[in-house]
PDB file of C-alpha atoms in Angstrom:
ATOM      1  CA  MET A   1      73.833  84.151  71.415  1.00 46.00           C
ATOM      2  CA  ILE A   2      75.691  87.298  72.391  1.00 43.00           C
ATOM      3  CA  LEU A   3      74.564  90.644  71.052  1.00 47.00           C
ATOM      4  CA  LEU A   4      75.914  94.024  72.084  1.00 43.00           C
ATOM      5  CA  VAL A   5      74.768  97.526  71.231  1.00 45.00           C
ATOM      6  CA  VAL A   6      77.141  99.129  68.745  1.00 39.00           C
ATOM      7  CA  GLY A   7      76.936 102.530  67.098  1.00 39.00           C
ATOM      8  CA  CYS A   8      73.354 103.411  67.962  1.00 45.00           C
ATOM      9  CA  ALA A   9      73.550 107.179  67.835  1.00 42.00           C
ATOM     10  CA  ARG A  10      71.072 109.356  69.697  1.00 47.00           C
ATOM     11  CA  GLY A  11      68.634 110.895  67.245  1.00 50.00           C
ATOM     12  CA  ALA A  12      66.160 113.737  67.421  1.00 57.00           C
ATOM     13  CA  GLU A  13      64.511 114.057  70.838  1.00 67.00           C
ATOM     14  CA  GLY A  14      66.543 111.131  72.168  1.00 91.00           C
ATOM     15  CA  ILE A  15      65.136 108.644  69.666  1.00 96.00           C
ATOM     16  CA  ARG A  16      67.215 105.698  68.476  1.00 98.00           C
ATOM     17  CA  ARG A  17      65.724 103.470  65.806  1.00 98.00           C
ATOM     18  CA  ASP A  18      66.225  99.925  64.576  1.00 99.00           C
ATOM     19  CA  ILE A  19      68.406  98.661  67.394  1.00 99.00           C
ATOM     20  CA  PRO A  20      68.822  94.881  66.972  1.00 99.00           C
ATOM     21  CA  TYR A  21      68.045  92.885  70.122  1.00 99.00           C
ATOM     22  CA  ASP A  22      68.749  89.548  68.414  1.00 98.00           C
ATOM     23  CA  ASP A  23      70.292  88.469  65.137  1.00 96.00           C
ATOM     24  CA  SER A  24      68.305  85.501  63.840  1.00 96.00           C
ATOM     25  CA  HIS A  25      65.931  87.656  61.735  1.00 98.00           C
ATOM     26  CA  ALA A  26      65.895  91.208  60.398  1.00 98.00           C
ATOM     27  CA  SER A  27      62.639  92.017  62.208  1.00 98.00           C
ATOM     28  CA  GLN A  28      64.192  91.617  65.658  1.00 99.00           C
ATOM     29  CA  LYS A  29      64.721  95.309  66.295  1.00 99.00           C
ATOM     30  CA  LEU A  30      63.417  97.959  68.637  1.00 99.00           C
ATOM     31  CA  ASP A  31      63.032 101.721  68.694  1.00 99.00           C
ATOM     32  CA  LEU A  32      64.131 103.577  71.794  1.00 99.00           C
ATOM     33  CA  TYR A  33      62.601 106.862  72.960  1.00 99.00           C
ATOM     34  CA  LEU A  34      64.948 107.962  75.741  1.00 98.00           C
ATOM     35  CA  ALA A  35      63.788 109.954  78.746  1.00 98.00           C
ATOM     36  CA  LYS A  36      65.357 113.329  79.504  1.00 96.00           C
ATOM     37  CA  SER A  37      66.160 112.479  83.085  1.00 94.00           C
ATOM     38  CA  ALA A  38      69.231 112.885  85.265  1.00 94.00           C
ATOM     39  CA  GLU A  39      68.187 109.868  87.327  1.00 96.00           C
ATOM     40  CA  PRO A  40      67.525 106.361  85.958  1.00 98.00           C
ATOM     41  CA  ALA A  41      64.096 106.598  84.341  1.00 98.00           C
ATOM     42  CA  PRO A  42      61.222 104.123  84.243  1.00 99.00           C
ATOM     43  CA  ALA A  43      60.479 102.455  80.931  1.00 99.00           C
ATOM     44  CA  ILE A  44      57.525 100.899  79.201  1.00 99.00           C
ATOM     45  CA  VAL A  45      57.786  98.326  76.448  1.00 99.00           C
ATOM     46  CA  PHE A  46      55.186  98.749  73.703  1.00 98.00           C
ATOM     47  CA  ILE A  47      54.207  95.760  71.529  1.00 98.00           C
ATOM     48  CA  HIS A  48      52.194  96.610  68.420  1.00 98.00           C
ATOM     49  CA  GLY A  49      49.245  94.649  67.069  1.00 97.00           C
ATOM     50  CA  GLY A  50      48.406  93.351  63.613  1.00 96.00           C
ATOM     51  CA  GLY A  51      47.331  89.733  63.992  1.00 97.00           C
ATOM     52  CA  TRP A  52      50.912  88.578  64.636  1.00 98.00           C
ATOM     53  CA  ARG A  53      51.443  89.011  60.890  1.00 98.00           C
ATOM     54  CA  ALA A  54      51.446  92.772  60.264  1.00 97.00           C
ATOM     55  CA  GLY A  55      51.862  96.126  61.998  1.00 97.00           C
ATOM     56  CA  SER A  56      54.843  98.283  62.865  1.00 98.00           C
ATOM     57  CA  LYS A  57      56.821  99.418  65.886  1.00 98.00           C
ATOM     58  CA  LYS A  58      56.555 102.941  64.468  1.00 97.00           C
ATOM     59  CA  HIS A  59      52.942 103.222  65.635  1.00 95.00           C
ATOM     60  CA  VAL A  60      53.474 104.215  69.260  1.00 96.00           C
ATOM     61  CA  PRO A  61      50.255 105.293  71.064  1.00 95.00           C
ATOM     62  CA  GLY A  62      49.739 108.950  71.800  1.00 94.00           C
ATOM     63  CA  PHE A  63      49.664 108.598  75.579  1.00 96.00           C
ATOM     64  CA  LEU A  64      53.136 107.019  75.502  1.00 97.00           C
ATOM     65  CA  ARG A  65      54.478 109.693  73.169  1.00 96.00           C
ATOM     66  CA  LYS A  66      53.101 112.367  75.482  1.00 96.00           C
ATOM     67  CA  ALA A  67      54.715 110.831  78.561  1.00 97.00           C
ATOM     68  CA  HIS A  68      58.020 110.570  76.718  1.00 97.00           C
ATOM     69  CA  ALA A  69      57.776 114.199  75.605  1.00 97.00           C
ATOM     70  CA  GLU A  70      57.352 115.191  79.251  1.00 97.00           C
ATOM     71  CA  GLY A  71      60.847 113.825  79.797  1.00 97.00           C
ATOM     72  CA  TRP A  72      60.314 111.256  82.545  1.00 98.00           C
ATOM     73  CA  LEU A  73      59.568 108.065  80.572  1.00 98.00           C
ATOM     74  CA  THR A  74      61.611 105.914  78.214  1.00 99.00           C
ATOM     75  CA  VAL A  75      59.510 104.070  75.622  1.00 99.00           C
ATOM     76  CA  VAL A  76      60.753 100.903  73.947  1.00 99.00           C
ATOM     77  CA  SER A  77      58.776  99.897  70.850  1.00 99.00           C
ATOM     78  CA  VAL A  78      59.414  96.324  69.756  1.00 99.00           C
ATOM     79  CA  GLU A  79      59.250  94.638  66.361  1.00 99.00           C
ATOM     80  CA  TYR A  80      58.977  90.851  66.298  1.00 99.00           C
ATOM     81  CA  ARG A  81      58.812  87.968  63.847  1.00 99.00           C
ATOM     82  CA  PHE A  82      55.476  87.570  62.080  1.00 99.00           C
ATOM     83  CA  THR A  83      53.742  84.259  61.465  1.00 98.00           C
ATOM     84  CA  ASN A  84      54.900  84.150  57.846  1.00 98.00           C
ATOM     85  CA  VAL A  85      58.403  83.771  59.298  1.00 98.00           C
ATOM     86  CA  ALA A  86      57.733  81.645  62.376  1.00 98.00           C
ATOM     87  CA  VAL A  87      54.695  80.640  64.428  1.00 99.00           C
ATOM     88  CA  HIS A  88      54.247  80.669  68.197  1.00 99.00           C
ATOM     89  CA  PRO A  89      56.288  80.828  70.396  1.00 99.00           C
ATOM     90  CA  ALA A  90      58.587  82.954  68.202  1.00 99.00           C
ATOM     91  CA  GLN A  91      56.668  86.150  68.966  1.00 99.00           C
ATOM     92  CA  VAL A  92      56.751  85.478  72.717  1.00 99.00           C
ATOM     93  CA  ASP A  93      60.441  84.637  72.584  1.00 99.00           C
ATOM     94  CA  ASP A  94      61.210  87.858  70.728  1.00 99.00           C
ATOM     95  CA  CYS A  95      59.345  90.078  73.171  1.00 99.00           C
ATOM     96  CA  ALA A  96      60.919  88.399  76.190  1.00 99.00           C
ATOM     97  CA  ARG A  97      64.347  88.769  74.585  1.00 99.00           C
ATOM     98  CA  ALA A  98      63.673  92.456  73.957  1.00 99.00           C
ATOM     99  CA  ILE A  99      62.874  93.012  77.645  1.00 99.00           C
ATOM    100  CA  GLN A 100      66.032  91.170  78.662  1.00 99.00           C
ATOM    101  CA  PHE A 101      67.995  93.259  76.166  1.00 99.00           C
ATOM    102  CA  VAL A 102      66.644  96.463  77.691  1.00 99.00           C
ATOM    103  CA  ARG A 103      67.803  95.329  81.122  1.00 99.00           C
ATOM    104  CA  GLN A 104      71.221  94.403  79.768  1.00 99.00           C
ATOM    105  CA  ASN A 105      71.574  97.964  78.459  1.00 99.00           C
ATOM    106  CA  ALA A 106      69.760  99.732  81.295  1.00 99.00           C
ATOM    107  CA  LYS A 107      72.849 101.511  82.597  1.00 98.00           C
ATOM    108  CA  GLU A 108      73.826 102.866  79.174  1.00 97.00           C
ATOM    109  CA  TRP A 109      70.271 104.003  78.453  1.00 98.00           C
ATOM    110  CA  ASN A 110      69.696 105.434  81.950  1.00 98.00           C
ATOM    111  CA  ILE A 111      66.783 103.071  82.624  1.00 99.00           C
ATOM    112  CA  ASP A 112      65.730 101.846  86.060  1.00 99.00           C
ATOM    113  CA  PRO A 113      65.654  98.046  85.536  1.00 99.00           C
ATOM    114  CA  LYS A 114      63.197  97.631  88.401  1.00 98.00           C
ATOM    115  CA  ARG A 115      60.622  99.902  86.753  1.00 99.00           C
ATOM    116  CA  ILE A 116      59.797  98.352  83.387  1.00 99.00           C
ATOM    117  CA  GLY A 117      56.173  97.877  82.356  1.00 99.00           C
ATOM    118  CA  VAL A 118      54.615  96.506  79.181  1.00 99.00           C
ATOM    119  CA  THR A 119      51.602  97.389  77.059  1.00 98.00           C
ATOM    120  CA  GLY A 120      50.183  96.564  73.653  1.00 97.00           C
ATOM    121  CA  GLY A 121      46.980  96.210  71.664  1.00 96.00           C
ATOM    122  CA  SER A 122      45.277  93.246  69.996  1.00 96.00           C
ATOM    123  CA  ALA A 123      48.100  90.822  69.104  1.00 98.00           C
ATOM    124  CA  GLY A 124      50.315  93.158  71.109  1.00 98.00           C
ATOM    125  CA  GLY A 125      47.851  92.904  73.990  1.00 98.00           C
ATOM    126  CA  HIS A 126      48.188  89.122  73.872  1.00 98.00           C
ATOM    127  CA  LEU A 127      51.971  89.418  73.975  1.00 99.00           C
ATOM    128  CA  ALA A 128      51.915  92.058  76.717  1.00 98.00           C
ATOM    129  CA  ALA A 129      49.777  89.798  78.905  1.00 99.00           C
ATOM    130  CA  TYR A 130      52.064  86.881  78.109  1.00 99.00           C
ATOM    131  CA  MET A 131      55.112  88.871  79.213  1.00 99.00           C
ATOM    132  CA  ALA A 132      53.470  89.555  82.569  1.00 99.00           C
ATOM    133  CA  LEU A 133      52.248  86.028  83.221  1.00 99.00           C
ATOM    134  CA  GLN A 134      54.902  83.656  81.907  1.00 98.00           C
ATOM    135  CA  ASP A 135      57.792  82.488  84.067  1.00 98.00           C
ATOM    136  CA  ASP A 136      61.010  84.460  84.044  1.00 98.00           C
ATOM    137  CA  GLU A 137      63.135  83.608  81.004  1.00 98.00           C
ATOM    138  CA  ALA A 138      66.434  84.358  82.760  1.00 98.00           C
ATOM    139  CA  GLU A 139      69.077  81.640  82.442  1.00 98.00           C
ATOM    140  CA  ALA A 140      71.745  82.240  85.067  1.00 97.00           C
ATOM    141  CA  ALA A 141      74.251  79.851  83.469  1.00 98.00           C
ATOM    142  CA  SER A 142      73.926  81.202  79.928  1.00 98.00           C
ATOM    143  CA  LYS A 143      77.020  82.424  78.106  1.00 98.00           C
ATOM    144  CA  ASP A 144      74.839  85.149  76.585  1.00 98.00           C
ATOM    145  CA  PRO A 145      74.670  88.105  79.009  1.00 98.00           C
ATOM    146  CA  VAL A 146      71.260  89.081  77.640  1.00 99.00           C
ATOM    147  CA  GLU A 147      69.802  85.674  78.487  1.00 98.00           C
ATOM    148  CA  ARG A 148      71.009  86.052  82.057  1.00 99.00           C
ATOM    149  CA  GLN A 149      68.721  89.065  82.505  1.00 99.00           C
ATOM    150  CA  SER A 150      65.190  88.869  83.889  1.00 99.00           C
ATOM    151  CA  SER A 151      62.256  89.081  81.478  1.00 99.00           C
ATOM    152  CA  ARG A 152      59.813  90.018  84.235  1.00 99.00           C
ATOM    153  CA  VAL A 153      57.837  93.271  84.154  1.00 99.00           C
ATOM    154  CA  LEU A 154      56.431  95.523  86.859  1.00 99.00           C
ATOM    155  CA  PHE A 155      52.914  95.561  85.364  1.00 99.00           C
ATOM    156  CA  ALA A 156      51.019  95.034  82.123  1.00 99.00           C
ATOM    157  CA  ILE A 157      48.302  96.946  80.271  1.00 98.00           C
ATOM    158  CA  PRO A 158      46.856  94.724  77.522  1.00 97.00           C
ATOM    159  CA  PHE A 159      44.343  96.388  75.197  1.00 97.00           C
ATOM    160  CA  ALA A 160      41.868  94.040  73.473  1.00 96.00           C
ATOM    161  CA  GLY A 161      44.228  91.094  73.702  1.00 97.00           C
ATOM    162  CA  PRO A 162      43.319  87.417  73.233  1.00 98.00           C
ATOM    163  CA  THR A 163      43.993  85.437  76.405  1.00 99.00           C
ATOM    164  CA  ASP A 164      42.397  81.986  76.072  1.00 98.00           C
ATOM    165  CA  TRP A 165      42.324  79.934  72.843  1.00 98.00           C
ATOM    166  CA  ARG A 166      39.810  77.518  74.408  1.00 97.00           C
ATOM    167  CA  LEU A 167      37.197  80.164  73.690  1.00 97.00           C
ATOM    168  CA  LEU A 168      37.513  79.451  69.959  1.00 95.00           C
ATOM    169  CA  SER A 169      35.398  76.342  70.477  1.00 93.00           C
ATOM    170  CA  ARG A 170      32.698  78.228  72.398  1.00 92.00           C
ATOM    171  CA  ILE A 171      32.121  81.562  70.675  1.00 91.00           C
ATOM    172  CA  ALA A 172      32.626  83.016  67.210  1.00 85.00           C
ATOM    173  CA  HIS A 173      35.977  84.615  66.404  1.00 86.00           C
ATOM    174  CA  GLY A 174      36.012  86.479  63.112  1.00 70.00           C
ATOM    175  CA  HIS A 175      39.709  86.340  62.296  1.00 88.00           C
ATOM    176  CA  PRO A 176      41.963  83.611  60.857  1.00 93.00           C
ATOM    177  CA  ALA A 177      45.052  84.813  62.734  1.00 97.00           C
ATOM    178  CA  TYR A 178      44.239  82.828  65.878  1.00 97.00           C
ATOM    179  CA  ARG A 179      44.779  79.570  64.033  1.00 97.00           C
ATOM    180  CA  GLN A 180      47.690  80.778  61.940  1.00 97.00           C
ATOM    181  CA  LEU A 181      49.586  81.788  65.068  1.00 98.00           C
ATOM    182  CA  ILE A 182      49.761  78.171  66.208  1.00 98.00           C
ATOM    183  CA  GLY A 183      50.405  76.670  62.798  1.00 98.00           C
ATOM    184  CA  TYR A 184      46.919  75.819  61.531  1.00 97.00           C
ATOM    185  CA  GLU A 185      45.085  76.777  58.372  1.00 95.00           C
ATOM    186  CA  PRO A 186      42.425  79.498  58.826  1.00 93.00           C
ATOM    187  CA  GLY A 187      39.465  77.127  58.479  1.00 90.00           C
ATOM    188  CA  THR A 188      40.677  74.472  60.907  1.00 94.00           C
ATOM    189  CA  PRO A 189      37.899  73.496  63.371  1.00 93.00           C
ATOM    190  CA  ALA A 190      38.770  74.280  66.970  1.00 93.00           C
ATOM    191  CA  SER A 191      38.106  70.642  67.851  1.00 93.00           C
ATOM    192  CA  GLU A 192      41.013  69.592  65.621  1.00 95.00           C
ATOM    193  CA  MET A 193      43.578  71.870  67.231  1.00 96.00           C
ATOM    194  CA  ALA A 194      45.992  70.224  69.669  1.00 98.00           C
ATOM    195  CA  ALA A 195      45.254  70.899  73.332  1.00 98.00           C
ATOM    196  CA  ASP A 196      48.911  71.513  74.139  1.00 98.00           C
ATOM    197  CA  ARG A 197      49.172  74.216  71.466  1.00 98.00           C
ATOM    198  CA  ILE A 198      45.994  75.879  72.728  1.00 98.00           C
ATOM    199  CA  LYS A 199      47.291  75.852  76.287  1.00 98.00           C
ATOM    200  CA  ASP A 200      50.757  77.141  75.451  1.00 99.00           C
ATOM    201  CA  VAL A 201      49.575  80.097  73.346  1.00 99.00           C
ATOM    202  CA  SER A 202      47.057  81.261  75.973  1.00 99.00           C
ATOM    203  CA  PRO A 203      48.393  83.745  78.553  1.00 99.00           C
ATOM    204  CA  VAL A 204      45.722  82.650  81.029  1.00 99.00           C
ATOM    205  CA  SER A 205      47.458  79.271  81.248  1.00 99.00           C
ATOM    206  CA  PHE A 206      50.358  80.857  83.108  1.00 99.00           C
ATOM    207  CA  VAL A 207      48.549  82.823  85.812  1.00 99.00           C
ATOM    208  CA  SER A 208      50.190  82.399  89.220  1.00 99.00           C
ATOM    209  CA  PRO A 209      50.122  84.285  92.541  1.00 99.00           C
ATOM    210  CA  ASP A 210      53.486  85.959  91.895  1.00 98.00           C
ATOM    211  CA  ASP A 211      52.331  87.705  88.715  1.00 99.00           C
ATOM    212  CA  PRO A 212      52.533  91.512  88.517  1.00 99.00           C
ATOM    213  CA  PRO A 213      49.463  93.782  88.486  1.00 99.00           C
ATOM    214  CA  VAL A 214      47.442  93.941  85.274  1.00 99.00           C
ATOM    215  CA  LEU A 215      45.062  96.540  83.839  1.00 98.00           C
ATOM    216  CA  ILE A 216      42.894  94.969  81.123  1.00 98.00           C
ATOM    217  CA  VAL A 217      41.238  97.375  78.675  1.00 97.00           C
ATOM    218  CA  HIS A 218      38.578  95.904  76.402  1.00 96.00           C
ATOM    219  CA  GLY A 219      35.507  96.960  74.431  1.00 94.00           C
ATOM    220  CA  ASP A 220      32.281  95.087  75.100  1.00 95.00           C
ATOM    221  CA  ALA A 221      31.345  95.199  71.394  1.00 94.00           C
ATOM    222  CA  ASP A 222      34.612  93.644  70.188  1.00 94.00           C
ATOM    223  CA  ARG A 223      33.840  90.921  67.637  1.00 93.00           C
ATOM    224  CA  VAL A 224      37.451  90.144  66.720  1.00 94.00           C
ATOM    225  CA  VAL A 225      38.569  89.501  70.284  1.00 96.00           C
ATOM    226  CA  PRO A 226      35.338  88.994  72.263  1.00 96.00           C
ATOM    227  CA  ILE A 227      35.264  90.480  75.735  1.00 97.00           C
ATOM    228  CA  GLU A 228      35.127  86.984  77.210  1.00 98.00           C
ATOM    229  CA  HIS A 229      38.910  86.941  76.785  1.00 98.00           C
ATOM    230  CA  ALA A 230      39.201  89.854  79.200  1.00 98.00           C
ATOM    231  CA  GLN A 231      36.695  88.353  81.610  1.00 99.00           C
ATOM    232  CA  VAL A 232      38.422  84.964  81.702  1.00 99.00           C
ATOM    233  CA  LEU A 233      41.771  86.562  82.451  1.00 99.00           C
ATOM    234  CA  GLU A 234      40.324  88.860  85.084  1.00 99.00           C
ATOM    235  CA  ALA A 235      38.696  85.904  86.858  1.00 99.00           C
ATOM    236  CA  ALA A 236      41.884  83.830  86.786  1.00 99.00           C
ATOM    237  CA  LEU A 237      43.996  86.674  88.157  1.00 99.00           C
ATOM    238  CA  LYS A 238      41.504  87.399  90.928  1.00 99.00           C
ATOM    239  CA  LYS A 239      41.445  83.721  91.882  1.00 99.00           C
ATOM    240  CA  ALA A 240      45.244  83.745  92.117  1.00 99.00           C
ATOM    241  CA  GLY A 241      45.221  86.896  94.235  1.00 99.00           C
ATOM    242  CA  VAL A 242      46.923  89.043  91.597  1.00 99.00           C
ATOM    243  CA  PRO A 243      45.940  92.740  91.520  1.00 99.00           C
ATOM    244  CA  VAL A 244      43.810  93.200  88.403  1.00 99.00           C
ATOM    245  CA  GLU A 245      41.491  95.843  87.013  1.00 99.00           C
ATOM    246  CA  LEU A 246      39.185  95.393  84.032  1.00 98.00           C
ATOM    247  CA  HIS A 247      38.277  98.631  82.292  1.00 96.00           C
ATOM    248  CA  VAL A 248      35.358  97.930  79.948  1.00 96.00           C
ATOM    249  CA  ILE A 249      34.692 100.392  77.145  1.00 94.00           C
ATOM    250  CA  LYS A 250      30.930 100.428  76.610  1.00 93.00           C
ATOM    251  CA  GLY A 251      30.239 100.024  72.900  1.00 92.00           C
ATOM    252  CA  GLY A 252      33.957  99.749  72.173  1.00 92.00           C
ATOM    253  CA  THR A 253      34.860  97.569  69.200  1.00 92.00           C
ATOM    254  CA  HIS A 254      38.200  95.933  68.469  1.00 92.00           C
ATOM    255  CA  GLY A 255      41.188  97.875  69.665  1.00 82.00           C
ATOM    256  CA  VAL A 256      38.641  99.770  71.806  1.00 70.00           C
ATOM    257  CA  SER A 257      37.719 101.817  68.751  1.00 54.00           C
ATOM    258  CA  GLY A 258      35.071 104.360  69.565  1.00 52.00           C
ATOM    259  CA  ALA A 259      36.362 104.881  73.086  1.00 57.00           C
ATOM    260  CA  GLY A 260      37.614 108.354  72.310  1.00 60.00           C
ATOM    261  CA  GLY A 261      40.258 109.278  74.856  1.00 81.00           C
ATOM    262  CA  LYS A 262      38.781 107.241  77.704  1.00 81.00           C
ATOM    263  CA  ALA A 263      40.935 104.150  77.243  1.00 89.00           C
ATOM    264  CA  ALA A 264      44.135 106.160  76.909  1.00 92.00           C
ATOM    265  CA  VAL A 265      43.321 108.316  79.939  1.00 93.00           C
ATOM    266  CA  ARG A 266      42.723 105.245  82.097  1.00 94.00           C
ATOM    267  CA  ALA A 267      45.872 103.497  80.865  1.00 96.00           C
ATOM    268  CA  ASP A 268      47.955 106.630  81.298  1.00 96.00           C
ATOM    269  CA  ALA A 269      46.849 107.111  84.901  1.00 97.00           C
ATOM    270  CA  TYR A 270      47.556 103.473  85.720  1.00 98.00           C
ATOM    271  CA  MET A 271      50.992 103.598  84.087  1.00 98.00           C
ATOM    272  CA  ARG A 272      51.978 106.784  85.919  1.00 98.00           C
ATOM    273  CA  LYS A 273      50.920 105.332  89.258  1.00 98.00           C
ATOM    274  CA  ARG A 274      52.796 102.057  88.766  1.00 98.00           C
ATOM    275  CA  LEU A 275      55.964 103.713  87.492  1.00 98.00           C
ATOM    276  CA  GLY A 276      55.979 106.476  90.087  1.00 95.00           C
ATOM    277  CA  ALA A 277      55.763 109.310  87.590  1.00 92.00           C
ATOM    278  CA  PRO A 278      56.719 112.762  88.889  1.00 86.00           C
TER     279      PRO A 278
END
């Protein structure tokens, strides 16, 4: 499938909205916050949360908006198909395609294709981790120039993201979206869910020594995505020799609510270091 950028005019403060990165569904669009840089700028892809069934690319975190306003960072905020349209792996496919699309247009948008990170919260945290850990989606022989691009990222910062669906059978998870994402009804017992679906939806399944660095941010009072998800991923990455940091927000609930500015400050510092901010 070949998709080119046509007629996306630069808006206020270098913002371009609703750029289609694919054409199979109306939700497959991204917003682009362009850096004010003479040299190719680093970029970060933001993936919003909402249980894979809600949310909006309009809700870009403050620390990303601040970095963009400073002029050195391009922010790409991605919309993706929700589970009422298609279940996993549609969301993963969309986010990977969006990253490939950014690389395909890197020259036009003055982006350094070697400096692209990813972040997101909750469902977006799951997808951000997935982008970092899955194999490269590039298909060298594809007729679609976007598909020939790499989907790899320089680093990932997942906030409160689910990482291992095996945990559903061990500890309580107070949200039906986990099951809906892989095509099950909300009340389906974990024991009745197919092992291959559980494995394929879990980012931890794809950990390998060549993965990029990861900063995991999670609240230890999260009841929607228990902190065990962060701990399991941290352990797997350490075992594989991948640089990983786990930043635990004491008393932080889902989405690290109650953390004040601590989570954002930590993520911002990590992002600036990895992207070589001025």
